[in-house]
Tab-separated table of N, CA and C in Angstrom:
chain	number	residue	atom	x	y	z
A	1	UNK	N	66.466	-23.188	-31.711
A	1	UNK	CA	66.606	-23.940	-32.949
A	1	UNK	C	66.065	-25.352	-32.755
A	2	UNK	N	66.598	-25.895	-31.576
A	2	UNK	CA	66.002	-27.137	-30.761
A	2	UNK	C	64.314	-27.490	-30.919
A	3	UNK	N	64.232	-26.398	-30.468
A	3	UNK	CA	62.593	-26.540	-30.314
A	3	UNK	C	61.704	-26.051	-31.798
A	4	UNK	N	61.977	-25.374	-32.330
A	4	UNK	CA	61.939	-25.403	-34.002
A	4	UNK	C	61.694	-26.122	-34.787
A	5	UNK	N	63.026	-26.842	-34.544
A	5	UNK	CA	62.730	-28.190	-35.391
A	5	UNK	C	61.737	-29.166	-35.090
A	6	UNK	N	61.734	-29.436	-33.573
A	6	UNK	CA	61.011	-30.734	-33.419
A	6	UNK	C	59.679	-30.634	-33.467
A	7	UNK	N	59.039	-28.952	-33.974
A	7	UNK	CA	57.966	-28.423	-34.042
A	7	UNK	C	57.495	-29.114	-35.313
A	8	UNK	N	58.863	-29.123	-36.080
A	8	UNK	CA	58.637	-29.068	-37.694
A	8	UNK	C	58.820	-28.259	-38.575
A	9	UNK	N	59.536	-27.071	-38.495
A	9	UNK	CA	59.746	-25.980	-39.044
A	9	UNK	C	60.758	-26.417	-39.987
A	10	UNK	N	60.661	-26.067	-41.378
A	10	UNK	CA	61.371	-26.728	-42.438
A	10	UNK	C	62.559	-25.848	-42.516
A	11	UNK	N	62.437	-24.663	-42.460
A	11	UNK	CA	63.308	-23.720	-42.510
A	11	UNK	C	63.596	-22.913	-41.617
A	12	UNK	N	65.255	-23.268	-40.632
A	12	UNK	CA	65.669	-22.694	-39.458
A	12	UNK	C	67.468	-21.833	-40.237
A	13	UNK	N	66.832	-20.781	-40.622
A	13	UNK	CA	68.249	-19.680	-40.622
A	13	UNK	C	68.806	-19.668	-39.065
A	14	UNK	N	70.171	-19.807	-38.638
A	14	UNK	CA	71.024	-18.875	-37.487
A	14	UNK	C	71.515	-17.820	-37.994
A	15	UNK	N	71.513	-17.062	-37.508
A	15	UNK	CA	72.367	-15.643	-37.895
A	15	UNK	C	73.621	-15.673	-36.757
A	16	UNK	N	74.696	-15.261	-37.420
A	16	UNK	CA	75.876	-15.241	-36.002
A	16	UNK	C	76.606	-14.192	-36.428
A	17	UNK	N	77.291	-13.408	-35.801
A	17	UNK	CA	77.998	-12.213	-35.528
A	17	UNK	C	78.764	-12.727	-36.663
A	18	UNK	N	79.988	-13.698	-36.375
A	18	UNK	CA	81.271	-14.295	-37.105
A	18	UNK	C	81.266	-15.785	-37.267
A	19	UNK	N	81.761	-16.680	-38.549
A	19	UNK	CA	81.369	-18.036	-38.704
A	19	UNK	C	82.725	-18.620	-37.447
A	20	UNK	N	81.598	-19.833	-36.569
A	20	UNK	CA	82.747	-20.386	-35.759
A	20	UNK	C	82.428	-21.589	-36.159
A	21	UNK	N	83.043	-22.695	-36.940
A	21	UNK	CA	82.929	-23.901	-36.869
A	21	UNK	C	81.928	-24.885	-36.392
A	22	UNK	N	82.849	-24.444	-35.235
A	22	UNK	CA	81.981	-25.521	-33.771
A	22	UNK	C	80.558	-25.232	-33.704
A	23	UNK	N	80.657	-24.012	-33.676
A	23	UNK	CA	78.900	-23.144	-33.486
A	23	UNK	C	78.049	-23.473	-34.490
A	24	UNK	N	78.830	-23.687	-35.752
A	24	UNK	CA	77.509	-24.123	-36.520
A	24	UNK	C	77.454	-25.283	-36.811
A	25	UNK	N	78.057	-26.146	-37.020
A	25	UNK	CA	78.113	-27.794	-36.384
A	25	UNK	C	76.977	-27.806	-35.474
A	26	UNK	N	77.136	-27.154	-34.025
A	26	UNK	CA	76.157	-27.493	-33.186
A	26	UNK	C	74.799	-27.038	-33.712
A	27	UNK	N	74.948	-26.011	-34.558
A	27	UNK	CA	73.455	-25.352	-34.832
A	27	UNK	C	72.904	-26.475	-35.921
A	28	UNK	N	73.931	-26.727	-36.600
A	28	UNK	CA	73.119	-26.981	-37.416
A	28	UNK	C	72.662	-29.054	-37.047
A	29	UNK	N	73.530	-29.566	-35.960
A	29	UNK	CA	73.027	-30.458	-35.082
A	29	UNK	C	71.622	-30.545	-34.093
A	30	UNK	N	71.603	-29.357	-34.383
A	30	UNK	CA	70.210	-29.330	-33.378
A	30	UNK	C	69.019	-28.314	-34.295
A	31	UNK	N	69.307	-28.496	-36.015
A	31	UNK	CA	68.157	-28.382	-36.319
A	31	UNK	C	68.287	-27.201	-37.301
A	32	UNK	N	69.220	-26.635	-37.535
A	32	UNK	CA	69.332	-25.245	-38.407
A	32	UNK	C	69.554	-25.628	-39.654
A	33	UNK	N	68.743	-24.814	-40.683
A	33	UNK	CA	69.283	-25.591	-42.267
A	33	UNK	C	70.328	-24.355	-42.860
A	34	UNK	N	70.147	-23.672	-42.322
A	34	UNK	CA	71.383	-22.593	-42.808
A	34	UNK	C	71.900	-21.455	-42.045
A	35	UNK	N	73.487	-21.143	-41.915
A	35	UNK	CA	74.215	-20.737	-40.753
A	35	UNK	C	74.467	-19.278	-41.744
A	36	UNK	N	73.655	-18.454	-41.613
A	36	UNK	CA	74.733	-17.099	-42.014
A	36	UNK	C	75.230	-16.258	-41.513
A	37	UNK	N	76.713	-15.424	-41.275
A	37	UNK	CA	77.538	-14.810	-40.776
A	37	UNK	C	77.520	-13.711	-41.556
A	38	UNK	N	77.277	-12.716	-40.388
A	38	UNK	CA	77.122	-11.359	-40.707
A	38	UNK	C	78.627	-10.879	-41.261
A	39	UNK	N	79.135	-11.491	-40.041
A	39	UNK	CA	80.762	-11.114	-40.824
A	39	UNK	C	81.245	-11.546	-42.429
A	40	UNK	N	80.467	-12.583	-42.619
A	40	UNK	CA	81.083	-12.900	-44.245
A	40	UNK	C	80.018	-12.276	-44.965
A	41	UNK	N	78.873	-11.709	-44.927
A	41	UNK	CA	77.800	-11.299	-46.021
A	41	UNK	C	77.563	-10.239	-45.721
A	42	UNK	N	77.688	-9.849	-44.431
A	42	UNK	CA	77.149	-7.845	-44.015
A	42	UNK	C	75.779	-8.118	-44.270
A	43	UNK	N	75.807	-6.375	-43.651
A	43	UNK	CA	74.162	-6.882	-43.177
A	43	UNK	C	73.148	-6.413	-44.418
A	44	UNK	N	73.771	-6.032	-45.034
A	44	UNK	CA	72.658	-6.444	-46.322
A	44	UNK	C	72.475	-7.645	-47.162
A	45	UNK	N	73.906	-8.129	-47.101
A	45	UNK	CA	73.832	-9.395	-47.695
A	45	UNK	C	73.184	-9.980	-46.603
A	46	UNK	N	73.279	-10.055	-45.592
A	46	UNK	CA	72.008	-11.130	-44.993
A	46	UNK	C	70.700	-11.059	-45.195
A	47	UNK	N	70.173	-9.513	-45.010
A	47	UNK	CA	68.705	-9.349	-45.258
A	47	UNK	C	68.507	-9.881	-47.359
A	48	UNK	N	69.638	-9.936	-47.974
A	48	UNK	CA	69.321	-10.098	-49.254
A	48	UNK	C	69.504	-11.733	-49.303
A	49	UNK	N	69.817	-12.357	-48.435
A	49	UNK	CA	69.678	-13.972	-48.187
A	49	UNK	C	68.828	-14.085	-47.396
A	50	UNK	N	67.808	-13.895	-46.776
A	50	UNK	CA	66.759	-13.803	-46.414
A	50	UNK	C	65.452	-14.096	-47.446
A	51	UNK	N	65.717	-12.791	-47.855
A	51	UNK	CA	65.153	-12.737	-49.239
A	51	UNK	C	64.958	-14.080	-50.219
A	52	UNK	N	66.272	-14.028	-50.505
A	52	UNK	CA	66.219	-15.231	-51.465
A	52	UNK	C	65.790	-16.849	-50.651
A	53	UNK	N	65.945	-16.928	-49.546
A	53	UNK	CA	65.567	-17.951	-49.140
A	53	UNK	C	63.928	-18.047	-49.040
A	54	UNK	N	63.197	-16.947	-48.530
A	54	UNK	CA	61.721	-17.156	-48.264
A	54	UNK	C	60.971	-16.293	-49.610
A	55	UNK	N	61.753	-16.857	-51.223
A	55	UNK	CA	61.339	-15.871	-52.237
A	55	UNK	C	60.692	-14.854	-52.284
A	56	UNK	N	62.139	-13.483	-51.742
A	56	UNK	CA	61.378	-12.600	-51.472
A	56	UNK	C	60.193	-12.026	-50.281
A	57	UNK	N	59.977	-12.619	-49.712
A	57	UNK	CA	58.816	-12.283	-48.085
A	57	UNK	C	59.677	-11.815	-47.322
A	58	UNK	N	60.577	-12.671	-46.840
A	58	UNK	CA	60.909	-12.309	-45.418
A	58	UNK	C	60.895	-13.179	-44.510
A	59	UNK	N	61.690	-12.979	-43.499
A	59	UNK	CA	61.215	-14.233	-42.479
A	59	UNK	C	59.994	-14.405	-41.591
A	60	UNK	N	59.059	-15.725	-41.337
A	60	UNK	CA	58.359	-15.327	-40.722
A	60	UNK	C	58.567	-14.691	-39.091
A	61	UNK	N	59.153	-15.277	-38.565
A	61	UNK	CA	59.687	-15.214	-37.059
A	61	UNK	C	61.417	-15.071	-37.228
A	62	UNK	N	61.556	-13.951	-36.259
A	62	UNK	CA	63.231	-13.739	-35.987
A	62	UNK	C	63.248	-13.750	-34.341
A	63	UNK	N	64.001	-14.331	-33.751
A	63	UNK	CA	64.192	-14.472	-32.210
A	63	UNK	C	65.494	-13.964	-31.857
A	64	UNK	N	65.715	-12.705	-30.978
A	64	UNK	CA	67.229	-12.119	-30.808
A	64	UNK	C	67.424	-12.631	-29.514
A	65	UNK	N	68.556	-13.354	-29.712
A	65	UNK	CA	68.696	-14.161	-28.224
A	65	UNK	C	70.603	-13.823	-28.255
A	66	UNK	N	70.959	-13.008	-28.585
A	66	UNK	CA	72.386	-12.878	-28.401
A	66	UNK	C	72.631	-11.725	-27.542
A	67	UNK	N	71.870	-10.987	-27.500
A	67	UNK	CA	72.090	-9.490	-26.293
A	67	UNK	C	72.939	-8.840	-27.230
A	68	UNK	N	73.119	-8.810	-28.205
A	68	UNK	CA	73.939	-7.696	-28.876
A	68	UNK	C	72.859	-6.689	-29.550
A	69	UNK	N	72.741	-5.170	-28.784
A	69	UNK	CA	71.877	-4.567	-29.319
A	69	UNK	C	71.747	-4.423	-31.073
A	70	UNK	N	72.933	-4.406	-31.343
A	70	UNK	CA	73.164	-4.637	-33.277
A	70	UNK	C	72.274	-5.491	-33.648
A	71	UNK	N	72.207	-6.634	-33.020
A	71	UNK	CA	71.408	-7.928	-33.548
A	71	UNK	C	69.984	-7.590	-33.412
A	72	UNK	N	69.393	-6.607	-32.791
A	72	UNK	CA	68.083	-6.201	-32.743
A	72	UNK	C	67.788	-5.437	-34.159
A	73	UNK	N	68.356	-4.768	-34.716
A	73	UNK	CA	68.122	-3.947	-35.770
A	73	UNK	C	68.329	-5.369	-37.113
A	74	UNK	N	69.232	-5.663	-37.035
A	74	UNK	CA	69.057	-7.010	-37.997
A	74	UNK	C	67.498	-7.638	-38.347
A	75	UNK	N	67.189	-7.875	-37.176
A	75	UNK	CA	66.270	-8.623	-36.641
A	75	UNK	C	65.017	-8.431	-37.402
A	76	UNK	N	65.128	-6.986	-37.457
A	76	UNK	CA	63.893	-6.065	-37.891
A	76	UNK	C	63.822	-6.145	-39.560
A	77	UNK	N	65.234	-6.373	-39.876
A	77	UNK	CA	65.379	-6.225	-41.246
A	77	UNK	C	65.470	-7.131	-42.249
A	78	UNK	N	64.751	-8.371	-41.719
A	78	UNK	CA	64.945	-9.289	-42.290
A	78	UNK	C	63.312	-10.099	-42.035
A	79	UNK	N	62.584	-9.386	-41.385
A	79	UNK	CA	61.272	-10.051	-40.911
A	79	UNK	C	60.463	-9.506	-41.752
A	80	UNK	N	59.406	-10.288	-42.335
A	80	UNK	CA	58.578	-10.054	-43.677
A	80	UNK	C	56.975	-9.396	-43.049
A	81	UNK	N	56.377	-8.805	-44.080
A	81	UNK	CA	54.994	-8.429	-43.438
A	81	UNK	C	54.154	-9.274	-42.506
A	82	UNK	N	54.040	-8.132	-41.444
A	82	UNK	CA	53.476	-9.019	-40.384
A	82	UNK	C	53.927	-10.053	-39.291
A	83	UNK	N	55.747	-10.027	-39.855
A	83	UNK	CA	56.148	-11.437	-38.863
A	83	UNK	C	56.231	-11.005	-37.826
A	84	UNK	N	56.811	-11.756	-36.863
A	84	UNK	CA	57.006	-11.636	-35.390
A	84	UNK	C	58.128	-11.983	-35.100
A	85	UNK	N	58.712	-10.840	-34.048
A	85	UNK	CA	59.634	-10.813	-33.500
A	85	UNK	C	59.497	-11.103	-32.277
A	86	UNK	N	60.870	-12.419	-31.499
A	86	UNK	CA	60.575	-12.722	-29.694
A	86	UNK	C	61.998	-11.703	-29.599
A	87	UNK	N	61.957	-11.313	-28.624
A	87	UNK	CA	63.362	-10.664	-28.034
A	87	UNK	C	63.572	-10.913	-26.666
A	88	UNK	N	63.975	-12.333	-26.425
A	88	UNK	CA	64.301	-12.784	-25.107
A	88	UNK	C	65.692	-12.195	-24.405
A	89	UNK	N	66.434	-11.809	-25.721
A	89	UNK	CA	67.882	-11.868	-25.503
A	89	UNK	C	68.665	-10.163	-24.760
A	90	UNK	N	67.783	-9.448	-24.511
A	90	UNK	CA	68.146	-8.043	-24.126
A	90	UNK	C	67.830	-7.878	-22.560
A	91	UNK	N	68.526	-8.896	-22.193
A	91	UNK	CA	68.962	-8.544	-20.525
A	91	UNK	C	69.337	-6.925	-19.726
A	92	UNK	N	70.663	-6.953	-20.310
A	92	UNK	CA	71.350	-5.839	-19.709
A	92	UNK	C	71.163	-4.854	-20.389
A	93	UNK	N	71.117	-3.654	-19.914
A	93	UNK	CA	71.733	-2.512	-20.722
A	93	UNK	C	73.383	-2.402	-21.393
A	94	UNK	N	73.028	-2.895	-22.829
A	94	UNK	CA	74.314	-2.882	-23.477
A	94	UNK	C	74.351	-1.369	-24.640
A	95	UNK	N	73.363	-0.731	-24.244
A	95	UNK	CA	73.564	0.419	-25.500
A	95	UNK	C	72.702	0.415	-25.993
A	96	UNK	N	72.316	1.544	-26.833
A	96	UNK	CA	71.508	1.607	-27.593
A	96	UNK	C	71.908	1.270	-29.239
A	97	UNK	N	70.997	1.622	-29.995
A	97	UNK	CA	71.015	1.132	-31.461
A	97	UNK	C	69.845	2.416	-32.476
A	98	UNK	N	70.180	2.576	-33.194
A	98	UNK	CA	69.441	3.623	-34.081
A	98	UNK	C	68.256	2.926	-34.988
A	99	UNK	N	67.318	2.601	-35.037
A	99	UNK	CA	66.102	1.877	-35.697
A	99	UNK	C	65.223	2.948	-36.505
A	100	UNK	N	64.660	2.724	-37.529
A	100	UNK	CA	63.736	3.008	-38.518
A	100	UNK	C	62.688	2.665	-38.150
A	101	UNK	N	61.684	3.520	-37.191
A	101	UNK	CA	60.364	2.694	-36.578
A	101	UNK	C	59.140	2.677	-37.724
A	102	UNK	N	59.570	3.623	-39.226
A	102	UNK	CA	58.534	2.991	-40.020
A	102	UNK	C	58.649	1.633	-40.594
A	103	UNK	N	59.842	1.023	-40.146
A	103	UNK	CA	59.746	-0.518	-40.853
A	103	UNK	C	58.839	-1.638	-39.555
A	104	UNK	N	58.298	-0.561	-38.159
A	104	UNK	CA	57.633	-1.611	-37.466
A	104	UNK	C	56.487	-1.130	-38.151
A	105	UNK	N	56.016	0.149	-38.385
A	105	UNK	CA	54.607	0.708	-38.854
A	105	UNK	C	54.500	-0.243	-40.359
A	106	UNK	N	55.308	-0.069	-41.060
A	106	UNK	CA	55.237	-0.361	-42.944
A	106	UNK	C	54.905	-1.640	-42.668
A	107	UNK	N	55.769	-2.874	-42.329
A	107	UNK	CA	55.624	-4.154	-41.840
A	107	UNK	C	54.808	-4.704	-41.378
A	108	UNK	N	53.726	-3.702	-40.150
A	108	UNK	CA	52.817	-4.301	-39.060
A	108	UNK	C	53.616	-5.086	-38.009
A	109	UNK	N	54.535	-5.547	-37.824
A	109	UNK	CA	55.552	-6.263	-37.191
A	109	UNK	C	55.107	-6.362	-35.674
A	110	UNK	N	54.821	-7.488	-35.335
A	110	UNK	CA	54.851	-8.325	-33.871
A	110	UNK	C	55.934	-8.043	-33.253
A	111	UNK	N	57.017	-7.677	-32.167
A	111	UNK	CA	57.638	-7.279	-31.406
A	111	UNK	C	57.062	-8.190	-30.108
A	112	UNK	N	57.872	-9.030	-29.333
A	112	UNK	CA	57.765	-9.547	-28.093
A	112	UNK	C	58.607	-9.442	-26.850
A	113	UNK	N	58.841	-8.876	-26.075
A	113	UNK	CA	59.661	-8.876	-25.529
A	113	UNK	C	59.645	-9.711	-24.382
A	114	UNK	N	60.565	-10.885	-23.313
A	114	UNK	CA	60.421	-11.510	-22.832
A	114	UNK	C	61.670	-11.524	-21.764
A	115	UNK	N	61.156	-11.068	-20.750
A	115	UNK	CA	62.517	-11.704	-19.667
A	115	UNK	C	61.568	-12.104	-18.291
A	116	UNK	N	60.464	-12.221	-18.135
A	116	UNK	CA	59.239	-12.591	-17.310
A	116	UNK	C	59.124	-14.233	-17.914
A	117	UNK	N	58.770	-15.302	-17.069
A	117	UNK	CA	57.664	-16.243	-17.413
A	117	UNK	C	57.031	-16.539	-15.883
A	118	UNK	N	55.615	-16.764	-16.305
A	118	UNK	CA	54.776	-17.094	-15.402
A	118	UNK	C	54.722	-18.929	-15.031
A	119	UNK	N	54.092	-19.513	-14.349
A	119	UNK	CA	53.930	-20.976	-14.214
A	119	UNK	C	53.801	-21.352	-15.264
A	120	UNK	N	52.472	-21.138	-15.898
A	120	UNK	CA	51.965	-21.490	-17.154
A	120	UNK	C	53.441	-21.728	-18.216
A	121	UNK	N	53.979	-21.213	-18.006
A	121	UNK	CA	55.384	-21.059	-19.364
A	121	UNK	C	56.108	-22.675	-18.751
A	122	UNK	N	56.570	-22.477	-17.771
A	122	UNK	CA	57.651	-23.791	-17.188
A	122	UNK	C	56.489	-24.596	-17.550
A	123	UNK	N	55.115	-24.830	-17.117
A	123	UNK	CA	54.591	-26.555	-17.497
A	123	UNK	C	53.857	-26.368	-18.858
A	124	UNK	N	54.352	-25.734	-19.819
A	124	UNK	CA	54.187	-25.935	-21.277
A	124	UNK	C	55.630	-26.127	-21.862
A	125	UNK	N	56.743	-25.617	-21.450
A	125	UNK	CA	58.183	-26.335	-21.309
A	125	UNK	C	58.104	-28.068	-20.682
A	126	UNK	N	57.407	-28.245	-19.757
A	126	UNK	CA	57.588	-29.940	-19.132
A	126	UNK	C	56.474	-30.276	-20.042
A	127	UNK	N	55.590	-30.402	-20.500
A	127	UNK	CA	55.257	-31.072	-21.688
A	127	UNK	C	55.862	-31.141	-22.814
A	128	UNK	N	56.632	-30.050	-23.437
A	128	UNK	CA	57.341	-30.481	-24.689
A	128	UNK	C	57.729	-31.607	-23.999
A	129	UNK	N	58.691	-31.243	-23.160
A	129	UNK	CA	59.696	-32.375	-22.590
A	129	UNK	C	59.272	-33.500	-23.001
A	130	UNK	N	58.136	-33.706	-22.310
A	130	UNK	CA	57.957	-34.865	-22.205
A	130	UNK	C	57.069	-35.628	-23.411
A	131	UNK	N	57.032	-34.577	-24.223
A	131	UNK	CA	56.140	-35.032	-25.441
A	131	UNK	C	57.940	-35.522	-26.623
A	132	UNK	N	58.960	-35.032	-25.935
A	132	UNK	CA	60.470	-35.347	-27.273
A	132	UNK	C	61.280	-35.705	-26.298
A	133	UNK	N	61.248	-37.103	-25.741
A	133	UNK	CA	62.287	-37.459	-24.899
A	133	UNK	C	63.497	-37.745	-25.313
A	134	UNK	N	63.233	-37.787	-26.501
A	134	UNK	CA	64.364	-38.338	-27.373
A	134	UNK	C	65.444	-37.199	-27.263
A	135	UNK	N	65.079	-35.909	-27.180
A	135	UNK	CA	65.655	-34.410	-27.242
A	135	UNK	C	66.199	-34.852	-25.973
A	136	UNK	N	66.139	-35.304	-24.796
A	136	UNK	CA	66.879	-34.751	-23.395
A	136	UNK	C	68.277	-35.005	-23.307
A	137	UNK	N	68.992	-35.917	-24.236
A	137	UNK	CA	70.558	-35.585	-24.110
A	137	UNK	C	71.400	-34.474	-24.646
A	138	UNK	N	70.282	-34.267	-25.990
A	138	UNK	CA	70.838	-33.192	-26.814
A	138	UNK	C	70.639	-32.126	-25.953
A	139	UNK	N	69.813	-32.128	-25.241
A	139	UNK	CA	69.750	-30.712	-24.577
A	139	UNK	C	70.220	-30.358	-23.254
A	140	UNK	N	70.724	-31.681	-22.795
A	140	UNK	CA	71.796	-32.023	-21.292
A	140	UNK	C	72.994	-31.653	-22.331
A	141	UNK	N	73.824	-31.652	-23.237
A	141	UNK	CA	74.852	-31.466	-24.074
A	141	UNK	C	75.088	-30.199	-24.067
A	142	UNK	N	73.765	-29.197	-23.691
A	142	UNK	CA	74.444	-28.024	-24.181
A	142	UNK	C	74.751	-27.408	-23.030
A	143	UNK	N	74.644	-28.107	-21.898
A	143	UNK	CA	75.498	-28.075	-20.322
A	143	UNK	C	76.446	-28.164	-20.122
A	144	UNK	N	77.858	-27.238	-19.232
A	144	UNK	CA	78.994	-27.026	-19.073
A	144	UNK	C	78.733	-27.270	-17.628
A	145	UNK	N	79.045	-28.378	-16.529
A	145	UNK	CA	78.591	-28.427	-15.360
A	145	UNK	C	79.984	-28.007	-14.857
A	146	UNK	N	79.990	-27.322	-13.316
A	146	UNK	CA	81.143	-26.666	-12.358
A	146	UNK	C	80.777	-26.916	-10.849
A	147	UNK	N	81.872	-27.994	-10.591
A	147	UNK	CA	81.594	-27.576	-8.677
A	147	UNK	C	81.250	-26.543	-8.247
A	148	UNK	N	81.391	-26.058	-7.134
A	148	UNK	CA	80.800	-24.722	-6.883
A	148	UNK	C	82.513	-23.870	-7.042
A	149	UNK	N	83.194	-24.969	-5.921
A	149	UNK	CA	84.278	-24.475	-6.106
A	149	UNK	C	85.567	-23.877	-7.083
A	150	UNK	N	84.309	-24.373	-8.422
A	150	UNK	CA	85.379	-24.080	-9.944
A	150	UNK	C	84.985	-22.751	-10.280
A	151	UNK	N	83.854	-21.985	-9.149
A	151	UNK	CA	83.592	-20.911	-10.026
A	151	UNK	C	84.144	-19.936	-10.842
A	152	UNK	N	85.374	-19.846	-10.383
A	152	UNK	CA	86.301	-18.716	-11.257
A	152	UNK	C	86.648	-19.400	-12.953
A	153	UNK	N	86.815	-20.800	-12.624
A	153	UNK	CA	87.230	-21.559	-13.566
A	153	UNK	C	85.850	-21.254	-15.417
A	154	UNK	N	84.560	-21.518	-14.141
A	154	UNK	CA	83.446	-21.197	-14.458
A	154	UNK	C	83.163	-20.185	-15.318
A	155	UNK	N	83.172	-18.707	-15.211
A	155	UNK	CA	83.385	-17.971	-15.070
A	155	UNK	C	84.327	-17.570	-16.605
A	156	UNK	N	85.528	-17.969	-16.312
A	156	UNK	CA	86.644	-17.989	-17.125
A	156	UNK	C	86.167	-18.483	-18.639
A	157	UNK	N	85.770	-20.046	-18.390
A	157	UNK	CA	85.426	-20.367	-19.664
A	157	UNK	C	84.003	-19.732	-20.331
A	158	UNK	N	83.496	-19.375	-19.278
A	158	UNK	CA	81.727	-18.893	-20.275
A	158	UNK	C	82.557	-17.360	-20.816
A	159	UNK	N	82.941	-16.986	-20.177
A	159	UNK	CA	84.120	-15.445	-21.002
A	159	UNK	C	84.604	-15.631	-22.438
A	160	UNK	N	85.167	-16.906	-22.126
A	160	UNK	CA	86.035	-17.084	-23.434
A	160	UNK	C	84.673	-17.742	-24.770
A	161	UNK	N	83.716	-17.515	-24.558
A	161	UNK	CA	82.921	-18.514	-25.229
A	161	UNK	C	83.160	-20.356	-25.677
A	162	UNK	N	83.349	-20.672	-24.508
A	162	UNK	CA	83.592	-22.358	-24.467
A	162	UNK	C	82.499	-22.858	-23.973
A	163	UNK	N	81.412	-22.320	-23.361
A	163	UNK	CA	80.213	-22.341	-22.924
A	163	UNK	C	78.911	-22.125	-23.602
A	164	UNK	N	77.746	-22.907	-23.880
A	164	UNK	CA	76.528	-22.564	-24.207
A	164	UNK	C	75.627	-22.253	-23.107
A	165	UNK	N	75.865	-23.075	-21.925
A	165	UNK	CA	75.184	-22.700	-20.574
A	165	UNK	C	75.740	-23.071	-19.914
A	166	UNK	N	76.028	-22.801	-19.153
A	166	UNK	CA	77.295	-22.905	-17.867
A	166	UNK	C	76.362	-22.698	-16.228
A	167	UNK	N	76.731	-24.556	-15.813
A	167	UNK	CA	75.675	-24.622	-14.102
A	167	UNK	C	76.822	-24.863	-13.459
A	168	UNK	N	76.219	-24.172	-12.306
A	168	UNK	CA	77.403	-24.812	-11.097
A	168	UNK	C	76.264	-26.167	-10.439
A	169	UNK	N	76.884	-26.835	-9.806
A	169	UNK	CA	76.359	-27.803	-9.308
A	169	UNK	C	77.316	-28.336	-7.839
């Protein structure tokens, strides 16, 4: 969302499982113009706020960065002809999900998948950097730092979701 904005992107939807306060405070602190919760609209009402937000198209870009395989099928259903999808967020094997692969055919739909970066990726990351210095507290903020020795402590709170990124140090 961070990097979104400072791109210039006028219009940053979050999508979140359930509305948490705090979570969208922060989202929408670092750049989101609108927080919608699947839990309060379902998932048609989201793809039908979608809609109404990009009159009717679709979104251009959807990024699934939550690892909830559910959130992949969302993803799909809300992205307009031709957009592109990043899917950084599908680490583990959490399950599968049932998909409609004529909405990648009907769509044309970009699909990315990402858990690789090469050099090239980290020093086009240290140039943003250093092109929005202004960004480096906001983005030291979303750091939960832990002795080494707190690891359980560590641990404990990224469980409970009290954590956005959680370092030991």
């Amino acid at each position: 969302v961070l990097y979104l904005s400072a791109l210039g992107v006028k219009n940053i939807a979050v999508v979140t499982s359930r509305q948490v306060e705090s979570r969208s405070v922060l989202a929408r602190g670092l750049g989101a113009t609108e927080i919608l919760s699947v839990e309060k609209l379902g998932e048609q009402g989201l793809v039908h706020r979608i809609q109404e937000l990009t009159g009717g198209l679709g979104a251009d870009l959807a990024i699934e960065a939550s690892g909830n395989p559910a959130a992949f099928v969302q993803g799909l259903a809300v992205l307009r002809n031709r957009g592109a999808y990043l899917v950084p967020g599908q680490y583990s094997n959490s399950g599968g999900v049932e998909i409609q692969p004529q909405l990648i055919t009907f769509k044309a739909l970009h699909i990315i998948g990402s858990s690789q970066y090469q050099v090239e990726d980290v020093k086009s990351y240290i140039r943003f950097l250093q092109q929005h210095p202004n960004l480096h507290n906001r983005i030291s903020s979303l750091a939960s730092c832990y002795a080494v020795w707190e690891i359980n402590r560590a641990i404990e709170d990224t469980k409970a979701g009290k954590n956005i990124k959680t370092l030991l140090v």
